[in-house]
Structures are given as C-alpha cells and as structure tokens.
PDB file of C-alpha atoms in Angstrom:
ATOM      1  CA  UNK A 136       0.000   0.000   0.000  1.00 95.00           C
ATOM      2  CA  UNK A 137       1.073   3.470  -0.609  1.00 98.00           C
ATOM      3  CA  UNK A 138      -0.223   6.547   1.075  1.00 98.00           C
ATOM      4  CA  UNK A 139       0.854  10.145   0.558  1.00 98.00           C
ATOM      5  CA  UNK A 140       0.503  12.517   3.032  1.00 98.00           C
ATOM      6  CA  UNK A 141       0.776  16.451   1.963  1.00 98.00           C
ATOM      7  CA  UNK A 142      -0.193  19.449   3.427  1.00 97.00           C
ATOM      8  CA  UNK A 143       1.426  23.155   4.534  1.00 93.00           C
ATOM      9  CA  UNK A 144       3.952  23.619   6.528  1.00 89.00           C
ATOM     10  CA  UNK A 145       3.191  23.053  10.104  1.00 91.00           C
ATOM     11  CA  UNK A 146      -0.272  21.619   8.963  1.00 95.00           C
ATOM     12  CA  UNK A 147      -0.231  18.327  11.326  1.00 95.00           C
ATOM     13  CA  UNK A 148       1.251  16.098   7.826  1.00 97.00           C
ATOM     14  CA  UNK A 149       3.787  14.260   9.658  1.00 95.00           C
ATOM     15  CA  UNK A 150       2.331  13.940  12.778  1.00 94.00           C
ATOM     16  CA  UNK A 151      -0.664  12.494  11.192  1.00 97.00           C
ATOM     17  CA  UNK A 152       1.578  10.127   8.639  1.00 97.00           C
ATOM     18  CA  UNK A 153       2.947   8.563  11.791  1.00 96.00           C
ATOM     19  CA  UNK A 154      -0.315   7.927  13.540  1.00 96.00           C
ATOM     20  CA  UNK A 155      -0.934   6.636  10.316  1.00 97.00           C
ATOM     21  CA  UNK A 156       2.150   4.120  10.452  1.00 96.00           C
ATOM     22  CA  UNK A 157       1.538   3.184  14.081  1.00 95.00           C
ATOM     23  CA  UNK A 158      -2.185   2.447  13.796  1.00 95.00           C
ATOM     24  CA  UNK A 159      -1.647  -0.107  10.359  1.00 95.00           C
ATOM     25  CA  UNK A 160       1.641  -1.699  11.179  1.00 92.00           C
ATOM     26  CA  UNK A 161       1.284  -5.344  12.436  1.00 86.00           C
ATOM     27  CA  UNK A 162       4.761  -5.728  13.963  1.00 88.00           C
ATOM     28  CA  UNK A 163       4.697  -2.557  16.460  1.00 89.00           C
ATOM     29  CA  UNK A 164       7.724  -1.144  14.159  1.00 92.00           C
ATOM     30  CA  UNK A 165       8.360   0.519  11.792  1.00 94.00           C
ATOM     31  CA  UNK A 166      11.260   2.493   9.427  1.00 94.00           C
ATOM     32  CA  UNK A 167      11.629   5.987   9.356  1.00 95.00           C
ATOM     33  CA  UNK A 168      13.653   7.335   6.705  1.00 96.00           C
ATOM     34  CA  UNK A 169      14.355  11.126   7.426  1.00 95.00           C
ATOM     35  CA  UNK A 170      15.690  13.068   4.409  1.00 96.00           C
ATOM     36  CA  UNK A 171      16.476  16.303   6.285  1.00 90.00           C
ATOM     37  CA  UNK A 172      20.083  17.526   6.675  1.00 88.00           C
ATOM     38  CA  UNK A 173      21.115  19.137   9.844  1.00 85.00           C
ATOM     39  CA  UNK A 174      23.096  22.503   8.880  1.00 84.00           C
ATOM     40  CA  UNK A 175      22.323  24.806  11.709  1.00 89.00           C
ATOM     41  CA  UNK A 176      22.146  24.230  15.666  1.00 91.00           C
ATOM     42  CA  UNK A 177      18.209  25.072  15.025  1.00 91.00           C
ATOM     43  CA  UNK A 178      17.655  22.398  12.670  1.00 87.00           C
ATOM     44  CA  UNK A 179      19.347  19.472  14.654  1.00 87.00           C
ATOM     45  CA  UNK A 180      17.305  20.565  17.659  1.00 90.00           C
ATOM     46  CA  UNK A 181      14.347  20.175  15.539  1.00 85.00           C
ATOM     47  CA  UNK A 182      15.282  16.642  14.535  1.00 84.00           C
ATOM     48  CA  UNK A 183      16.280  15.557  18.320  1.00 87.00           C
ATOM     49  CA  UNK A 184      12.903  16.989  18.992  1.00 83.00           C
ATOM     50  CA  UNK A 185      10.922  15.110  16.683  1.00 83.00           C
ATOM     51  CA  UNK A 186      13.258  12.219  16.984  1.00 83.00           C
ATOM     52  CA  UNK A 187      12.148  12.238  20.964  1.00 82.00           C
ATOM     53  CA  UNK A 188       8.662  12.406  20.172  1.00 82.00           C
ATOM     54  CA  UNK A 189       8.550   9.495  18.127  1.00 84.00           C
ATOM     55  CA  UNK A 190      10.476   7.702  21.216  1.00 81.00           C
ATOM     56  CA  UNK A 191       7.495   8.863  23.090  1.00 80.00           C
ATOM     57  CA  UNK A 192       4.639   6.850  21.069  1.00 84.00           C
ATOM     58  CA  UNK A 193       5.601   2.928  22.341  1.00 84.00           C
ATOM     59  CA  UNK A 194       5.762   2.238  18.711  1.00 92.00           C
ATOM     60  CA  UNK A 195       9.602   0.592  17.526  1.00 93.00           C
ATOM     61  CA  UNK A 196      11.077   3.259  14.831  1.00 93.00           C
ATOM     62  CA  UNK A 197      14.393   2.790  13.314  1.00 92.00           C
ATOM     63  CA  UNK A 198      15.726   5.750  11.699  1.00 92.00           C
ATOM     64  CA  UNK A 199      17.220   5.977   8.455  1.00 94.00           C
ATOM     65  CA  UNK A 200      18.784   9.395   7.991  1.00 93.00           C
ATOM     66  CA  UNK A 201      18.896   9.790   3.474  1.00 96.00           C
ATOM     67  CA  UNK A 202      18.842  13.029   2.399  1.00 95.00           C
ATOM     68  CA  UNK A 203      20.372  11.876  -1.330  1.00 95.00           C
ATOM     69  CA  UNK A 204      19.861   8.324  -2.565  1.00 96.00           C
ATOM     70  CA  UNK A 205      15.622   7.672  -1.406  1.00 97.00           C
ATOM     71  CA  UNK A 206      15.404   5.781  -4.753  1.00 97.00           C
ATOM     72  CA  UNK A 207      18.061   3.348  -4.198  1.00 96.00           C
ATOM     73  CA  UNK A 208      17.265   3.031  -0.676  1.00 95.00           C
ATOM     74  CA  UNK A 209      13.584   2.428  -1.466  1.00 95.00           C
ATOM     75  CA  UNK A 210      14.471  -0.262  -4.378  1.00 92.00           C
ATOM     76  CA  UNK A 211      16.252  -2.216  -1.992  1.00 88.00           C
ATOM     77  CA  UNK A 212      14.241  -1.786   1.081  1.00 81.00           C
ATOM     78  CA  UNK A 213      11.111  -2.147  -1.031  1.00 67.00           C
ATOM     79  CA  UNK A 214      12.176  -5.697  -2.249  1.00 62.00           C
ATOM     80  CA  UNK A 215      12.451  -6.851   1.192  1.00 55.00           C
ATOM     81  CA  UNK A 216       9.019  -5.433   2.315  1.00 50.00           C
ATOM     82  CA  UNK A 217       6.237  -6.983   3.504  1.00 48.00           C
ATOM     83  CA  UNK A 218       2.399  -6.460   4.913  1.00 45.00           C
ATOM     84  CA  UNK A 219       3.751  -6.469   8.374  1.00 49.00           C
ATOM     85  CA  UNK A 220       6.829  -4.113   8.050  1.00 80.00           C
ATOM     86  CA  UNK A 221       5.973  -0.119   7.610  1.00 95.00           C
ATOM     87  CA  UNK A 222       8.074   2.723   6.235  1.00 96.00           C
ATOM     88  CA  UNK A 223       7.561   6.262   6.436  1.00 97.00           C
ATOM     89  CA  UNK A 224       9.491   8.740   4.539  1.00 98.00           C
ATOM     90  CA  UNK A 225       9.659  12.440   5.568  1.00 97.00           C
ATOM     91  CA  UNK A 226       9.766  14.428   3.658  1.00 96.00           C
ATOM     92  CA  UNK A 227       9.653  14.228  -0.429  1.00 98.00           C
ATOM     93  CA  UNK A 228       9.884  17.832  -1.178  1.00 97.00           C
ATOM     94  CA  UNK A 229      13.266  17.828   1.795  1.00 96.00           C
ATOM     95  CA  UNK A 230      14.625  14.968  -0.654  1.00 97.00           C
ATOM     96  CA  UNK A 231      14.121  17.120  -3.604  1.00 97.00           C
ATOM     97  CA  UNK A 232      15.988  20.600  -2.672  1.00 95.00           C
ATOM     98  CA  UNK A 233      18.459  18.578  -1.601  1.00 95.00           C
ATOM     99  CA  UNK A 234      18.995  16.854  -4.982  1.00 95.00           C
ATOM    100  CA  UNK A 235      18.565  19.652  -6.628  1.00 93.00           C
ATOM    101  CA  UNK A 236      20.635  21.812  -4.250  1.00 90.00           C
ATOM    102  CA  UNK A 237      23.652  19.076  -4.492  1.00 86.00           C
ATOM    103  CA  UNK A 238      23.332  18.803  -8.078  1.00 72.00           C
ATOM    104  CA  UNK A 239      23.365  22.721  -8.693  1.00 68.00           C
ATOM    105  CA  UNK A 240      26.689  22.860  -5.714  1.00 63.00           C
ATOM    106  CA  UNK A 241      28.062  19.691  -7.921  1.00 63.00           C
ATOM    107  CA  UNK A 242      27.764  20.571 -11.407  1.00 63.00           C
ATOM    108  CA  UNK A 243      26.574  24.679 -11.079  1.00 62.00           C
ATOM    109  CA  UNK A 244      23.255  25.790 -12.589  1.00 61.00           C
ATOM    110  CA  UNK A 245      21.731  22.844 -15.172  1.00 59.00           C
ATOM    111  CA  UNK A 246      18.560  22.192 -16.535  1.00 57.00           C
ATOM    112  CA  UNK A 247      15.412  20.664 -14.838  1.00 61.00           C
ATOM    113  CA  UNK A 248      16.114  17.115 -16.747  1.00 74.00           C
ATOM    114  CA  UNK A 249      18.783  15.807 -14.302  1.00 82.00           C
ATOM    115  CA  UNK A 250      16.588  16.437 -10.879  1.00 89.00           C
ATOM    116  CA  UNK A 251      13.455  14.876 -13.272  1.00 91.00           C
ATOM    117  CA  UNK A 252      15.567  12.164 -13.644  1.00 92.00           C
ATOM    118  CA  UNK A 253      15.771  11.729 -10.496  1.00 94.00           C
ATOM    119  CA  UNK A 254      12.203  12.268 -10.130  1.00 96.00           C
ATOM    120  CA  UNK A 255      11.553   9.539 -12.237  1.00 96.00           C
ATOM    121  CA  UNK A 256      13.479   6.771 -10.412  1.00 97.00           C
ATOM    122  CA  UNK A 257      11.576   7.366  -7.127  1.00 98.00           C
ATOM    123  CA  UNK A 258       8.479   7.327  -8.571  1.00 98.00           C
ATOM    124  CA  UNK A 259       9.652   3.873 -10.688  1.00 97.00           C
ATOM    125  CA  UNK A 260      10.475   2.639  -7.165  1.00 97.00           C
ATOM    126  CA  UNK A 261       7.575   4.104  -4.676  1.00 97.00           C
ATOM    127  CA  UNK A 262       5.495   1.875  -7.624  1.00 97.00           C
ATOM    128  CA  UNK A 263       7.455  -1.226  -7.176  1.00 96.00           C
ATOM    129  CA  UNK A 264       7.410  -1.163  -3.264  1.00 95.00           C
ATOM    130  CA  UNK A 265       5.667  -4.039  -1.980  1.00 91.00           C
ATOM    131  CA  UNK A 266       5.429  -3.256   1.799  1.00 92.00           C
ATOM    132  CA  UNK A 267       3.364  -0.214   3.459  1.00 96.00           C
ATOM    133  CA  UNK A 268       5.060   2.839   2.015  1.00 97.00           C
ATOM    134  CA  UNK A 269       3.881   6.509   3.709  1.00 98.00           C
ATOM    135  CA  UNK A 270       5.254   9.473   2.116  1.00 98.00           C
ATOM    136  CA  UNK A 271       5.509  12.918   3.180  1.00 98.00           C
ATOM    137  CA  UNK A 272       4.964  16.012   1.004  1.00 98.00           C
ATOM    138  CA  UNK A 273       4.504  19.581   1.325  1.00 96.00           C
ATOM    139  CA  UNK A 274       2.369  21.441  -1.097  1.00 95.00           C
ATOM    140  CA  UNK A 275       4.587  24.354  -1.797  1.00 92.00           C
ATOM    141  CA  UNK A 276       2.570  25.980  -4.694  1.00 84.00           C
ATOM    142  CA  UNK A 277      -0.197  27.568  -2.872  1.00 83.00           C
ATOM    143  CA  UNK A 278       1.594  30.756  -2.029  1.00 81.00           C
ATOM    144  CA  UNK A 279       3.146  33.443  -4.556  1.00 86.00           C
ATOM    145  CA  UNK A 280       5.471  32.516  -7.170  1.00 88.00           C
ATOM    146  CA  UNK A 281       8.727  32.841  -6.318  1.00 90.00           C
ATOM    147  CA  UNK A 282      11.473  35.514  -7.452  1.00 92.00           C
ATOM    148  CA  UNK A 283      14.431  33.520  -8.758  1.00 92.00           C
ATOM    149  CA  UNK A 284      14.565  31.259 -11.169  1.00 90.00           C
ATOM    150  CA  UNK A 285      15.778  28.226  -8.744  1.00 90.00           C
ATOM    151  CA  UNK A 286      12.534  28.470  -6.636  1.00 92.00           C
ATOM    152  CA  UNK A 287      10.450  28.284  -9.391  1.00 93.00           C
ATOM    153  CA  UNK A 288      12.013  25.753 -10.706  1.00 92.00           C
ATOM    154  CA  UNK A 289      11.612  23.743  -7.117  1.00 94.00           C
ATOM    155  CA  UNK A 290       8.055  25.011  -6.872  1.00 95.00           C
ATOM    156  CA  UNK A 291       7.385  23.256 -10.509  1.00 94.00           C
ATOM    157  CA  UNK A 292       9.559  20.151  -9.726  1.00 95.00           C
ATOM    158  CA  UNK A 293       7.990  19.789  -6.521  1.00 96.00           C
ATOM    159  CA  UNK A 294       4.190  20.151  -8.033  1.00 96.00           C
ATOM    160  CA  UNK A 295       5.124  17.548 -10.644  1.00 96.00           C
ATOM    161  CA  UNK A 296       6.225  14.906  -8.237  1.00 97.00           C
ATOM    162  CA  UNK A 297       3.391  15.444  -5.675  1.00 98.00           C
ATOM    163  CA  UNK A 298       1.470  14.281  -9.182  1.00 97.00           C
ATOM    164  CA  UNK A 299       3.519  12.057 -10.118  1.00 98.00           C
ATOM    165  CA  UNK A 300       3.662   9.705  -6.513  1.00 98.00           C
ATOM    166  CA  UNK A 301      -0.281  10.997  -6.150  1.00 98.00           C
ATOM    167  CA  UNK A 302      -0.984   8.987  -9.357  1.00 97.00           C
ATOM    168  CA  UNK A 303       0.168   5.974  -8.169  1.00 98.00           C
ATOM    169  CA  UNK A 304      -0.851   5.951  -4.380  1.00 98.00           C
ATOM    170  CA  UNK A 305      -3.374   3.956  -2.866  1.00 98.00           C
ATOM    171  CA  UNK A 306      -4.478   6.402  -0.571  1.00 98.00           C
ATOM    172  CA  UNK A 307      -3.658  10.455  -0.673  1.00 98.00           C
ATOM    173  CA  UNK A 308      -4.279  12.861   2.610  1.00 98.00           C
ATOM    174  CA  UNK A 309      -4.610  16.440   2.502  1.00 98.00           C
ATOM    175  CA  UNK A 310      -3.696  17.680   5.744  1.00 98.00           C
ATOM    176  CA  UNK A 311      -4.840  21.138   7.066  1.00 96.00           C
ATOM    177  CA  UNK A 312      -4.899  22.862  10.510  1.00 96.00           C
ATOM    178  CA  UNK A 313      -4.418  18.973  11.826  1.00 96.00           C
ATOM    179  CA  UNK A 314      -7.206  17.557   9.983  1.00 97.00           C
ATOM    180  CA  UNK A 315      -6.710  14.617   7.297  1.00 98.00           C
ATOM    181  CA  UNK A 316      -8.884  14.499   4.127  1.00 98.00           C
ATOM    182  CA  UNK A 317      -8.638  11.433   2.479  1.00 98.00           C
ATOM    183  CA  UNK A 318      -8.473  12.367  -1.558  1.00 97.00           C
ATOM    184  CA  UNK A 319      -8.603   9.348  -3.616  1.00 94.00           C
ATOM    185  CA  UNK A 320     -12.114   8.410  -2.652  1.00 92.00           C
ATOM    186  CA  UNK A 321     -13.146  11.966  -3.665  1.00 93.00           C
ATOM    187  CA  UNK A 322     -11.203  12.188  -7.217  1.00 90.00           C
ATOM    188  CA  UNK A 323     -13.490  13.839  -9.765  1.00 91.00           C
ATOM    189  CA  UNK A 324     -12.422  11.461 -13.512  1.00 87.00           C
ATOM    190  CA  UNK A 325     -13.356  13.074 -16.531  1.00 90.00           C
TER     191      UNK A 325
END
C-alpha cells in the first residue's frame, strides 16, 4: 500500500503520517527514513525533537537518515518489504531541494532534466514497493510565485512529483490545521 501525506507547513502532515504508520503496522515497528540535513544548531534541535517524540509513542522506529539516494534506498528496502513491516518517509519535497541543491553545488546551474531524472526513479520505485510505504509532502505551490529562477524551478519540480507519486498511491491525505482528508475516494475522472 502506498499513502501520501501532503499538506502546509506546520499543517499536522507528519504527525498524522505517523499515527498513520503506528495504527496499520502489524509488527509494532516501523522504518523511518528522514531526508532532512542538519546545517544549523536550530535544525538538529528540531530533529532531536521530533526524533524524541517518536520515542514517546511505544511504537519501535528505526531511523534511516537519506537526504540523497531515497530511490536506491527504497528499491532495496522495497524488495524486502512486507504487509507487516511499515516505512515512512519524511519528507519528499526535503529529498528534492536537496537533490537539486547538491546537483546545482556539484555541477553549477543545469537544466530541470537531471533532478526529473531523479524524479523519475523514485516514482519507478515508490510503484514497485511491496510493503506499506507513507510518504511525506509539502504542497509548496499555494503561495506566490517565487522571485528567482531556482525556486520556481523547485516550486514546478515539486508540483510535478506530488502528481507524479499521487498517481500511483493507494491512498492520498490532505492535511490542514491537523485535519486529514482522504483524496482518492473523492477524485473527480473526466
């Protein structure tokens, strides 16, 4: 089964996504791949934060810290999986800026084919998982567009991969001001 969870920041996504995880796992654990880097004192007392209030649930996470190589890790993880094992991985659109910020810092500016390429291969693997797969998303496109060409270029990679994974999930959640709206059920089809 795969679920995507998005939402705004703040909007209750991940907390939800791991309720989520906890309430359909049959094994009590779980893996929790985390795709945020830790730069700044703030943001690794954000992740001990979160870390600690997963600790707090009873439920058995592991965490997987992969800020680079989700598709690999997925491909090989997702071989393995089964109806009893759950993975959660927060966040897609983290996993994203930091492809496409390592790629720009790697090879300088570049066109949008190399990060879709990359695109590509975790959507080719999120469809050939065959465990419980949760996946966390932000919608970033809601606001205004952004100045410089590199955010709107995130802002359009980052809309085409929330449709992308959304095409091919089981189950999609819109999350807002901590309440989850189940999508899929509710899809208009021309």
């Amino acid at each position: 089964m795969i679920v995507l969870v998005t939402g705004g920041a703040r909007s209750g996504k991940s907390s939800f996504a791991e309720s989520w995880c906890i309430k359909h796992s049959d094994s009590g654990s779980g893996l929790y791949i985390a795709t945020a880097q830790a730069f700044d004192e703030e943001m690794k007392e954000r992740i001990q934060h979160h870390r600690g209030q997963r600790e707090g649930t009873g439920f058995k996470w592991t965490t997987l810290e992969e800020p680079l190589r989700l598709p690999e890790l997925l491909s090989t993880s997702g071989q393995a999986g089964s109806s009893s094992s759950v993975v959660l991985v927060d966040c897609l659109t983290l996993w994203l800026s930091n492809v496409l910020l390592s790629d720009e810092e790697e090879n300088g500016p570049r066109e949008e084919s190399r990060t879709e390429s990359s695109i590509r291969r975790l959507v080719e693997a999120v469809s050939a998982y065959s465990g419980q797969l949760v996946l966390v998303t932000n919608e970033v496109g809601s606001g205004i567009v952004p100045e410089y060409k590199l955010g709107r270029q995130y802002r359009d990679l980052a809309g085409r991969l929330n449709q992308s994974i959304a095409a091919i999930a089981d189950q999609v959640f819109l999350v807002t001001a901590g309440i989850p709206i189940e999508l899929k059920s509710r899809e208009y089809r021309l």
